[in-house]
PDB file of C-alpha atoms in Angstrom:
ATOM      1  CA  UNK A   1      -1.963   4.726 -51.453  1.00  0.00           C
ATOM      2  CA  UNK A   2      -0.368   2.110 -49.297  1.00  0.00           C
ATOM      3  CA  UNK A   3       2.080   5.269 -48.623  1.00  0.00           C
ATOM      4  CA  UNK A   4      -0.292   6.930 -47.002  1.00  0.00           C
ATOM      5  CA  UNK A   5      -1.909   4.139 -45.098  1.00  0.00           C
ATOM      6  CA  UNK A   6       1.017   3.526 -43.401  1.00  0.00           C
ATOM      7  CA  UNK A   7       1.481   7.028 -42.472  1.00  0.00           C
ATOM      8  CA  UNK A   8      -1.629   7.392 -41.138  1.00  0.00           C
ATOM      9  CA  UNK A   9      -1.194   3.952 -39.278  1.00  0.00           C
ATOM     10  CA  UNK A  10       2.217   5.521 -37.626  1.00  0.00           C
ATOM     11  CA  UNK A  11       0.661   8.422 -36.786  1.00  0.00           C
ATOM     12  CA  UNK A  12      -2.230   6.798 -34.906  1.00  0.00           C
ATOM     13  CA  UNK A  13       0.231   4.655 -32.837  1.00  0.00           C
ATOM     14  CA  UNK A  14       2.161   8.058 -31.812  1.00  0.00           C
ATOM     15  CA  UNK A  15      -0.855   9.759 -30.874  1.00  0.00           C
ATOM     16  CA  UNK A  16      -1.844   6.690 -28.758  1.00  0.00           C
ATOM     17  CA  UNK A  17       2.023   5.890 -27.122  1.00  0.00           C
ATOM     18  CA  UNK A  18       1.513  10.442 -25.949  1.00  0.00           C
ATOM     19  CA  UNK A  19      -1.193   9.217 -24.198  1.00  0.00           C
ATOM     20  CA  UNK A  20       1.277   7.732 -21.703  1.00  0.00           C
ATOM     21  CA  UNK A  21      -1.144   5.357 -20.207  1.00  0.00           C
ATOM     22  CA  UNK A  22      -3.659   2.577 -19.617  1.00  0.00           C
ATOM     23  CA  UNK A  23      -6.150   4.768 -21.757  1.00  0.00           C
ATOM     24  CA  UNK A  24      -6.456   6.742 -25.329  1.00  0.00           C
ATOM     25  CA  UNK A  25      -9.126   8.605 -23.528  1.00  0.00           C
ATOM     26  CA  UNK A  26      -7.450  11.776 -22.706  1.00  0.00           C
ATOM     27  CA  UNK A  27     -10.395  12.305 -20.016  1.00  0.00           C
ATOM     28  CA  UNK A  28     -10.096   9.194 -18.472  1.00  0.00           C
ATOM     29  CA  UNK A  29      -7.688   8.164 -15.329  1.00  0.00           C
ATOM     30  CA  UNK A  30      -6.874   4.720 -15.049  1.00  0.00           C
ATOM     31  CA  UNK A  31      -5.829   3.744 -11.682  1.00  0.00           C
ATOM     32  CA  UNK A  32      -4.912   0.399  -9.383  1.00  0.00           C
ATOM     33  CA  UNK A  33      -5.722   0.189  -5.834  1.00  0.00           C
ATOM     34  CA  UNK A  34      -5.917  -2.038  -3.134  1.00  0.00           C
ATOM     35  CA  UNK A  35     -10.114  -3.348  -2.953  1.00  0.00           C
ATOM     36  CA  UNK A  36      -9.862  -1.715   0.913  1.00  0.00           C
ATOM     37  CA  UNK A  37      -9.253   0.514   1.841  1.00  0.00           C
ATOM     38  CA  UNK A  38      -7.869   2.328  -1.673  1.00  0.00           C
ATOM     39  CA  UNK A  39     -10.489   1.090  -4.159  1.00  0.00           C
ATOM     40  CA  UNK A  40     -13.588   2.037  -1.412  1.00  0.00           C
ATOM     41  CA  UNK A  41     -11.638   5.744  -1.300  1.00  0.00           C
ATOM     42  CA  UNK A  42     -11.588   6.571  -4.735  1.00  0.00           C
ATOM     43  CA  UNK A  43     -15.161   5.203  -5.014  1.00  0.00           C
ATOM     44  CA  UNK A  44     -15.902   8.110  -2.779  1.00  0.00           C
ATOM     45  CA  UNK A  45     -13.814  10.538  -4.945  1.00  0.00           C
ATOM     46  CA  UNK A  46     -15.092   9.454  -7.952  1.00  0.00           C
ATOM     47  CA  UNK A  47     -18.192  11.808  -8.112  1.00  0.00           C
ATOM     48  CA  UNK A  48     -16.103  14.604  -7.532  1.00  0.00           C
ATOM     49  CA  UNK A  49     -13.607  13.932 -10.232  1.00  0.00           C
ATOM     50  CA  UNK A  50     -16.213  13.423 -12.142  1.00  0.00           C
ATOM     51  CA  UNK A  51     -17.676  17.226 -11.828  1.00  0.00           C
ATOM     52  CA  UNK A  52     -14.050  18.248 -12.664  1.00  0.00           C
ATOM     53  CA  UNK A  53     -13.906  16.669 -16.386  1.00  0.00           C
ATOM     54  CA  UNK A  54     -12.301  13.685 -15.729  1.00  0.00           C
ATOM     55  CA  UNK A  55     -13.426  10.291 -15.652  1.00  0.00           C
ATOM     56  CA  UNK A  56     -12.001   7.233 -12.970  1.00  0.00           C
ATOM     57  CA  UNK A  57     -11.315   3.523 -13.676  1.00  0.00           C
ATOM     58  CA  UNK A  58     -10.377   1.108 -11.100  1.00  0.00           C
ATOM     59  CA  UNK A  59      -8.600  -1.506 -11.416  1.00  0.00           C
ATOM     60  CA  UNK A  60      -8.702  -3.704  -7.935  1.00  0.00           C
ATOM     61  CA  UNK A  61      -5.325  -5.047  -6.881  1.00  0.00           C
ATOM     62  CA  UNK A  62      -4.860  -7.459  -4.261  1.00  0.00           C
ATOM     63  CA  UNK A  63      -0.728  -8.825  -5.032  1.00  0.00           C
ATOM     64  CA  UNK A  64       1.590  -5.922  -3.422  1.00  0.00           C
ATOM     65  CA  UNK A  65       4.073  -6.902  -6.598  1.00  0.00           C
ATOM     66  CA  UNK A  66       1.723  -5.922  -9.647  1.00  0.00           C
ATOM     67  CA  UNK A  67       0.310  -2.556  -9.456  1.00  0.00           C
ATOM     68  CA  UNK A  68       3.774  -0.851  -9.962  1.00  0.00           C
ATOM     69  CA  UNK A  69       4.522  -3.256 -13.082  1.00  0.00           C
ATOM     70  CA  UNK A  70       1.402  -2.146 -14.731  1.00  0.00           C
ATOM     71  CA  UNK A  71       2.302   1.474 -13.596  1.00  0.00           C
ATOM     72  CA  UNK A  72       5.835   1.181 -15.069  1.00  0.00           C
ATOM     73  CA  UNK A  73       4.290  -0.641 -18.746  1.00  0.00           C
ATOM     74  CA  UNK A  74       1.949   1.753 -18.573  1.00  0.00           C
ATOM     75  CA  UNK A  75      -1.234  -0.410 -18.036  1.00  0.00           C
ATOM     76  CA  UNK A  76      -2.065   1.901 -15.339  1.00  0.00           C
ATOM     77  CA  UNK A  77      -1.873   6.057 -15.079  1.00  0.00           C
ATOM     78  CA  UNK A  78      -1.553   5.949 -11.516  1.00  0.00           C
ATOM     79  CA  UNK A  79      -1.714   3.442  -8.453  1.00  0.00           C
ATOM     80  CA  UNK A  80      -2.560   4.282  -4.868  1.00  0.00           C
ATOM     81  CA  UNK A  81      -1.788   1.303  -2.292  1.00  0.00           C
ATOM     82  CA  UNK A  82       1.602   1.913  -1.035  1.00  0.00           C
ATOM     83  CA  UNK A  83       4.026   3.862   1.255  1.00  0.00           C
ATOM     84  CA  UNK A  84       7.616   5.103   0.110  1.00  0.00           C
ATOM     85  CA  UNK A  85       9.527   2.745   1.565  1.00  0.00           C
ATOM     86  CA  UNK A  86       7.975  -0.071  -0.424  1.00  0.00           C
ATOM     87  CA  UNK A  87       8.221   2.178  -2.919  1.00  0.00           C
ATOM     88  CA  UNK A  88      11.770   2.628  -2.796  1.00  0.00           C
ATOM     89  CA  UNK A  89      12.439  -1.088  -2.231  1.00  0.00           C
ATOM     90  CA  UNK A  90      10.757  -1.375  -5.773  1.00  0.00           C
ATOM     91  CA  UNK A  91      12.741   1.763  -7.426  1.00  0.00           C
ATOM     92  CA  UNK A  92      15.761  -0.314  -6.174  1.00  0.00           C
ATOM     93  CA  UNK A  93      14.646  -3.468  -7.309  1.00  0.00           C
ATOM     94  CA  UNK A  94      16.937  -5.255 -10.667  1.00  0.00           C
ATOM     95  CA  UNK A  95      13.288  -4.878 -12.616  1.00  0.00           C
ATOM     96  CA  UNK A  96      12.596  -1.507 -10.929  1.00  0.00           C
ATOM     97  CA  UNK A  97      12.020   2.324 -12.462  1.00  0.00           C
ATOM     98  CA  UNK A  98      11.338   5.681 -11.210  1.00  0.00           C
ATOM     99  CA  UNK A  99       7.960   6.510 -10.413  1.00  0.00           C
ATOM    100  CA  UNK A 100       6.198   9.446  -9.141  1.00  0.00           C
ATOM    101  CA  UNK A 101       4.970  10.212  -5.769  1.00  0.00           C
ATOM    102  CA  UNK A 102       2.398  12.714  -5.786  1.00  0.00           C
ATOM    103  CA  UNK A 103       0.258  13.135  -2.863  1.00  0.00           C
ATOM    104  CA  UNK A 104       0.314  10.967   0.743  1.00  0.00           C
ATOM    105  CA  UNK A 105      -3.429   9.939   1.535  1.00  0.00           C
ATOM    106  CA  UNK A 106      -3.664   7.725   4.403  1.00  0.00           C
ATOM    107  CA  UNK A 107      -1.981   5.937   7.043  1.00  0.00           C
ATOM    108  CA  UNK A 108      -2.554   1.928   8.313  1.00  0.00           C
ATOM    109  CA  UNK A 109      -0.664   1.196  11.275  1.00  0.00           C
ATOM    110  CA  UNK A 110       0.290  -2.076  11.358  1.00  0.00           C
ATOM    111  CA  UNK A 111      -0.983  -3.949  14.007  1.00  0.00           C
ATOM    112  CA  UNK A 112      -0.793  -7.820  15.840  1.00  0.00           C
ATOM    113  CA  UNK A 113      -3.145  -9.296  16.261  1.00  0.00           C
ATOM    114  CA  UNK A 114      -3.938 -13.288  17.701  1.00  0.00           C
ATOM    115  CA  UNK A 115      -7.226 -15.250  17.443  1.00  0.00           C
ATOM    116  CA  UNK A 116      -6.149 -16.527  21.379  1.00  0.00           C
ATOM    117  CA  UNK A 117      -4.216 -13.639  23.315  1.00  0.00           C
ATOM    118  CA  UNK A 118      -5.484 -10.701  25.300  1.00  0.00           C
ATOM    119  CA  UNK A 119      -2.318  -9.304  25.712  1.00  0.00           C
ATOM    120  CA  UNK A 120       1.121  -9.501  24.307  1.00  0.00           C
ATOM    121  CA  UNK A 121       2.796 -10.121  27.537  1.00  0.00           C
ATOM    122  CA  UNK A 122       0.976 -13.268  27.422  1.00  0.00           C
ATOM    123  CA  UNK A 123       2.606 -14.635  24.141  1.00  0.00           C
ATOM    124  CA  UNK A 124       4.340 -17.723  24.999  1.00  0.00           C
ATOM    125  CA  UNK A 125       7.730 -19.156  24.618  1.00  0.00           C
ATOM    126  CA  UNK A 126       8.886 -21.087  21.501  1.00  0.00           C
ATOM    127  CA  UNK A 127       5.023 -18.888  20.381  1.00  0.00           C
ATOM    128  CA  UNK A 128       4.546 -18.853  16.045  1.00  0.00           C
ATOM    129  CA  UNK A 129       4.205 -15.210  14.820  1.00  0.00           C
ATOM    130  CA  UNK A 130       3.612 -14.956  11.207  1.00  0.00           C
ATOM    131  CA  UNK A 131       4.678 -10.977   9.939  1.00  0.00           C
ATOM    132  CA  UNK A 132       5.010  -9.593   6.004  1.00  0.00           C
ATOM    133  CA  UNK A 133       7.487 -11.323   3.596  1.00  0.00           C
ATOM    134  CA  UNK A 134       8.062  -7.896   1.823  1.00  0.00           C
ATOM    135  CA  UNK A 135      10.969  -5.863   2.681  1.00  0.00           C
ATOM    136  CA  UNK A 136       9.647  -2.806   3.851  1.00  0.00           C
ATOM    137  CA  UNK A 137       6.853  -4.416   5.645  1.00  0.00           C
ATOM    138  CA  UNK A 138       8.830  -6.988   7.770  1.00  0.00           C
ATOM    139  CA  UNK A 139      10.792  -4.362   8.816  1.00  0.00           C
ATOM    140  CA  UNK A 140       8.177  -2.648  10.238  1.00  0.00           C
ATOM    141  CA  UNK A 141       7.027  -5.588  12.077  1.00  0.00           C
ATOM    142  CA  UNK A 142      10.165  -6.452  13.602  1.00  0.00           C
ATOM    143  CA  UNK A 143      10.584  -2.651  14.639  1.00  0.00           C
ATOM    144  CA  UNK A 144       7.078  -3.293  16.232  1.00  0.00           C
ATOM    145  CA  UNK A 145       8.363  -6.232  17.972  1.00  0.00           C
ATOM    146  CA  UNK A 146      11.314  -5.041  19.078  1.00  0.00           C
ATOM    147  CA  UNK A 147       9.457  -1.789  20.649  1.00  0.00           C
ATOM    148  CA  UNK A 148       7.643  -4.251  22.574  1.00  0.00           C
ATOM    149  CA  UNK A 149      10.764  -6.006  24.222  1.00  0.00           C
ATOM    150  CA  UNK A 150      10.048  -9.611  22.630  1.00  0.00           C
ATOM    151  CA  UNK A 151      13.469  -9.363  20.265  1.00  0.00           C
ATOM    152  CA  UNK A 152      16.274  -7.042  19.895  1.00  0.00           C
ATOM    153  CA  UNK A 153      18.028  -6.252  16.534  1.00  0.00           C
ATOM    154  CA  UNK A 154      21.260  -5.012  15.436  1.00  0.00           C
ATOM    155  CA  UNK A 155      21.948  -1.414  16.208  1.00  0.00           C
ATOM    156  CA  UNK A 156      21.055   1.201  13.071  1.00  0.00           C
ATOM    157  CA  UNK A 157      18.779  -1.148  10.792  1.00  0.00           C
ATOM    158  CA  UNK A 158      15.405   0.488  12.563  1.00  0.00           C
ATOM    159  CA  UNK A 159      12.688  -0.719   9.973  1.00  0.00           C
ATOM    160  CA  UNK A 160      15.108  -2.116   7.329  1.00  0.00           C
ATOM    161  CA  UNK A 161      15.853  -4.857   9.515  1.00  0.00           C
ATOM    162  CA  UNK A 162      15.163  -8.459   8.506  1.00  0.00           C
ATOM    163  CA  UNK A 163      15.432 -11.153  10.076  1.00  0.00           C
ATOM    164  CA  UNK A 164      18.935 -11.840  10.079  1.00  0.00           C
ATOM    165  CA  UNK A 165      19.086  -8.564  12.082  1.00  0.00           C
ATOM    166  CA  UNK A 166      17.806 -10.325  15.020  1.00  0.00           C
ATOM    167  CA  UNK A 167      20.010 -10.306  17.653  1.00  0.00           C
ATOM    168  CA  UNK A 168      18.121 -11.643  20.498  1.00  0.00           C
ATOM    169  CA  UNK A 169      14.643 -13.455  20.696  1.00  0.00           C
ATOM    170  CA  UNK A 170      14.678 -13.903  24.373  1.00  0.00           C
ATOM    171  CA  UNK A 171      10.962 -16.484  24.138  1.00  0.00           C
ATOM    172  CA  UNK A 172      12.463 -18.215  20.857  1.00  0.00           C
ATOM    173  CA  UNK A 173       9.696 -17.189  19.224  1.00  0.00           C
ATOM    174  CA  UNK A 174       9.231 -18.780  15.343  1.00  0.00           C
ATOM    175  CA  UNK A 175       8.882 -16.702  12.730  1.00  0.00           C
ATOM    176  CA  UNK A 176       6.442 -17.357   9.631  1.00  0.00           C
ATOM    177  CA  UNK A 177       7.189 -15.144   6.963  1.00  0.00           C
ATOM    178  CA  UNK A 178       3.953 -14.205   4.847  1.00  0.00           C
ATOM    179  CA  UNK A 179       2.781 -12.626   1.557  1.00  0.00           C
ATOM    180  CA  UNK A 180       0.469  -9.935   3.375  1.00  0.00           C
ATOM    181  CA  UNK A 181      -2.607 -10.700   1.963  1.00  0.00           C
ATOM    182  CA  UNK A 182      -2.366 -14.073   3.496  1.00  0.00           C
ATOM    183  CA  UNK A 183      -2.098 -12.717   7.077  1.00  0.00           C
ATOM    184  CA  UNK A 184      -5.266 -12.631   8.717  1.00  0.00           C
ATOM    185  CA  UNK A 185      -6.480 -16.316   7.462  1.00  0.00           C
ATOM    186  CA  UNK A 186      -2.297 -17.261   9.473  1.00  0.00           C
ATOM    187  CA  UNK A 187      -4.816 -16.235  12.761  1.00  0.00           C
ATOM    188  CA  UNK A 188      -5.880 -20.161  12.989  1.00  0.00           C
ATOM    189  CA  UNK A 189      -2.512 -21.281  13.103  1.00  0.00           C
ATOM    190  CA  UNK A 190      -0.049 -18.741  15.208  1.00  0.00           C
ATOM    191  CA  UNK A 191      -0.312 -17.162  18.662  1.00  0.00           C
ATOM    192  CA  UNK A 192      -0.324 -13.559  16.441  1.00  0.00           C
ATOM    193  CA  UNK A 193       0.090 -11.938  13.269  1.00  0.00           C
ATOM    194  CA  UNK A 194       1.112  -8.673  12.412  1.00  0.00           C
ATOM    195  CA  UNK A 195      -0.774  -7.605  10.262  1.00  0.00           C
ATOM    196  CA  UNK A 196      -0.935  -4.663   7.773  1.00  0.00           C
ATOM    197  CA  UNK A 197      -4.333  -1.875   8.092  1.00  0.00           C
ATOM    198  CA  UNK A 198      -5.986  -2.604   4.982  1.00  0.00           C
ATOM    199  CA  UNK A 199      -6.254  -6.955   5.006  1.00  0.00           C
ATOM    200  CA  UNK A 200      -6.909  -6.397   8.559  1.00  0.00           C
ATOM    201  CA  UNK A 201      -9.909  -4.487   7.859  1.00  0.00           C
ATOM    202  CA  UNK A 202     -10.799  -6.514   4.500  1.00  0.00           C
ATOM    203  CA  UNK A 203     -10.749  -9.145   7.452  1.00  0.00           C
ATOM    204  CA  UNK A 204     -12.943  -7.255   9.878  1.00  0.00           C
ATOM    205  CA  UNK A 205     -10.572  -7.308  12.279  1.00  0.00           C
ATOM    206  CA  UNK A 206     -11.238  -4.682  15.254  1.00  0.00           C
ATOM    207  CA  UNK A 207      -8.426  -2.100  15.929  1.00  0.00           C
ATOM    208  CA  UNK A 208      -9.115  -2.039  19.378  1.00  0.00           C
ATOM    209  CA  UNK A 209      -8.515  -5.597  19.766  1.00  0.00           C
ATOM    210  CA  UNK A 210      -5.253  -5.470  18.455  1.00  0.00           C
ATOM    211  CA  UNK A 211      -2.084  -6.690  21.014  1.00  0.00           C
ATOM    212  CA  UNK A 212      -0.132  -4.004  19.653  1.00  0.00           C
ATOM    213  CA  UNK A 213      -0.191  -1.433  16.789  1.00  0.00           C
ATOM    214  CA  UNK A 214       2.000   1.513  15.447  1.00  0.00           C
ATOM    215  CA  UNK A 215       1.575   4.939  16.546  1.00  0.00           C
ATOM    216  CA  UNK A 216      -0.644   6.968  13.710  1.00  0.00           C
ATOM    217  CA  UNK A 217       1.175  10.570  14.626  1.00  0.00           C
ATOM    218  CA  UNK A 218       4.482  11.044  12.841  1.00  0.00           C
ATOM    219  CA  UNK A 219       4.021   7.477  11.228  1.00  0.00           C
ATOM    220  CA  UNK A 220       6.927   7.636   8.045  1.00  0.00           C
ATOM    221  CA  UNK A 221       4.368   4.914   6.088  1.00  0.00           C
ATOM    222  CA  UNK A 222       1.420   7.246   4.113  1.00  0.00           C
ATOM    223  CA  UNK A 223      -0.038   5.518   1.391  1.00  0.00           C
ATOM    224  CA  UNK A 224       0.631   7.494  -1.833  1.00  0.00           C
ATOM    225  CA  UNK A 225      -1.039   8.257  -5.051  1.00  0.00           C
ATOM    226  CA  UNK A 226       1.627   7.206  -7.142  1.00  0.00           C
ATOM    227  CA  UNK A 227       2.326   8.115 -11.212  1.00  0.00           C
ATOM    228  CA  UNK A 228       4.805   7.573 -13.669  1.00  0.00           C
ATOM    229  CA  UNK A 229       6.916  11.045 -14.221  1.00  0.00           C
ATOM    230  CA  UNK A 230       5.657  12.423 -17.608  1.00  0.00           C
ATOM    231  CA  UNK A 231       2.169  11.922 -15.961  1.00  0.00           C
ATOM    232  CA  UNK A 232       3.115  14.395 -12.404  1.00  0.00           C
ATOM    233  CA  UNK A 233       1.828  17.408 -14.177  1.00  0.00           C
ATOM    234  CA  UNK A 234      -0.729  15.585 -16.101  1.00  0.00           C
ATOM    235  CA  UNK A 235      -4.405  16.935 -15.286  1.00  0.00           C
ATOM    236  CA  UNK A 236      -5.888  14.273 -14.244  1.00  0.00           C
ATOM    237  CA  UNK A 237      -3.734  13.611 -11.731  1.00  0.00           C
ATOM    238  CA  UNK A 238      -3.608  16.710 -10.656  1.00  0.00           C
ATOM    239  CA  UNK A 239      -7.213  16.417 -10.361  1.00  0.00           C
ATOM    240  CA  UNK A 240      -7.263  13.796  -7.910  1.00  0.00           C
ATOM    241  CA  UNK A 241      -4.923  14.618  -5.942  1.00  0.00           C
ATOM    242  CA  UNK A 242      -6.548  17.424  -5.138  1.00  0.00           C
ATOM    243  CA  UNK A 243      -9.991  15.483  -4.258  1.00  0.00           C
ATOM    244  CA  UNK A 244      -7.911  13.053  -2.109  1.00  0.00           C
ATOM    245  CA  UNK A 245      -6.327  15.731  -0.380  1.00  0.00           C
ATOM    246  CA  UNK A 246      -9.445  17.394   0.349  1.00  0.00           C
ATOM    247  CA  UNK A 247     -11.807  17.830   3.897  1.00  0.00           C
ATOM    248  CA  UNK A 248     -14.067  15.448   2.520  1.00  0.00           C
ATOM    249  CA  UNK A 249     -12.058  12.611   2.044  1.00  0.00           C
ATOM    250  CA  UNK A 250     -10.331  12.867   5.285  1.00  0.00           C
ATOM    251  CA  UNK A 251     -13.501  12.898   6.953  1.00  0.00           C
ATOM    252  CA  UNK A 252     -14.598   9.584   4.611  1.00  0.00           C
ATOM    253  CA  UNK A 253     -11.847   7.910   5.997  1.00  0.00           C
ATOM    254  CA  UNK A 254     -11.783   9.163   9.787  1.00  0.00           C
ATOM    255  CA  UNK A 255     -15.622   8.416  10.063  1.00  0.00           C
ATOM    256  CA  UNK A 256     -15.794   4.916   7.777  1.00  0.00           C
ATOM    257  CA  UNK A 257     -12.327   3.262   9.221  1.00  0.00           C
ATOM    258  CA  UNK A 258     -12.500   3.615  13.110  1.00  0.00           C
ATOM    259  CA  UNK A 259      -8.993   4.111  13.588  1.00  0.00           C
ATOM    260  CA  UNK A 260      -7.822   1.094  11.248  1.00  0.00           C
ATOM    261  CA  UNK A 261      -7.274   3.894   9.148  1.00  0.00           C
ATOM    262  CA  UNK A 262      -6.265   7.205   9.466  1.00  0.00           C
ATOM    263  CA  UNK A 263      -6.069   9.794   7.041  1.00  0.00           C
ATOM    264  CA  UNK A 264      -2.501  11.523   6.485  1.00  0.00           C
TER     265      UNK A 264
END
């Protein structure tokens, strides 16, 4: 008797571990997101996952360095917040692991933007400018920066750089290295922040105001659905990545985001 018990036990943790992820519900998806603008987007979808069998949980992430842990220990199916360079940078990481990118969704150009300045020719010398504390982020700013004339960097790094790539910084300008959710409340304190598209808009920030702000056309940084690699071909996924990828959605995000957001 206790033979079989344990048997059956076994068997019931093998069935659950082919599951793969952060549910035994075979029709149910569960998947991390940013609140805005990732969580609000797959609100939208939800409906229409729905009609196609599968159920959606989301799990609201706010700290860039947790949804691809719970993706990788398989608290999550799937994530959607991030662009491949950031996902690379955590691939490459000591604690990283492959992960699947399935479908790019949307695009937020990252943008500076100052709680005092009209225009960034006005930003002073010796002027505080707080920018992302993640790899691929900072990079981007500094690339922003350096488009704009206010620093050079060393030759080649393009949006690797950091900022021991900066070569000159002709108004000595001080930099405050941020986590990016943190960004838009830095406003009070520096002459601008650079700020990425979703805190700026959890921060009703207006895109038009912005100093200066990445091109959307051609932009390398679409936010991904993202999956662990037994899960690519899984249906679910397959199932939203469709709705994501569909008319409708692009339209949710060209008419609700106002150019904070673009879809990819």
């Amino acid at each position: 008797m206790k033979i079989k018990l344990v048997a059956a036990v076994a068997a019931l943790v093998a069935s659950l571990a082919a599951c793969g992820g952060g549910t035994a519900d075979a029709d149910t998806l569960v998947v991390g997101a940013s609140p805005k603008p990732h969580a609000d987007i797959l609100k939208f979808a939800k409906g229409e996952l729905e009609k196609r069998g599968v159920k959606l949980k989301i799990t609201e992430i706010t700290d860039y360095n947790v949804p691809n842990k719970s993706l990788a220990d398989k608290s999550l199916d799937a994530n959607f917040f991030q662009h491949l360079p950031f996902l690379k940078k955590f691939e490459e990481s000591p604690n990283g692991t492959k992960l699947e990118p399935i479908v790019p969704v949307l695009i937020e150009p990252l943008a500076g933007y100052s709680a005092t300045l009209k225009s960034i020719k006005d930003v002073p010398e010796g002027a505080k400018v707080a920018i992302p504390n993640d790899p691929s982020n900072e990079g981007r700013a500094l690339a922003l920066l350096a488009g704009e004339g206010l620093i050079k960097l060393k030759d080649g790094v393009g949006t690797s750089a950091r900022l021991s790539d900066v070569t000159e910084n002709p108004k000595k300008l001080n930099f405050l290295e941020l986590e990016a959710a943190q960004l838009p409340r830095s406003l009070s304190d520096t002459a601008f922040s650079i700020i990425n598209g979703n805190f700026a808009l959890q921060a009703k920030l207006d895109p038009k105001s912005a100093l200066v702000a990445e091109k959307g056309k051609d932009n390398p940084y679409a936010n991904y659905l993202v999956t662990r690699p037994e899960l690519k071909d899984d249906k679910r996924i397959k199932a939203l990545a469709e709705v994501l990828s569909s008319q409708a959605v692009k339209d949710y995000i060209t008419k609700t985001y106002d150019g904070t957001v673009l879809p990819a």
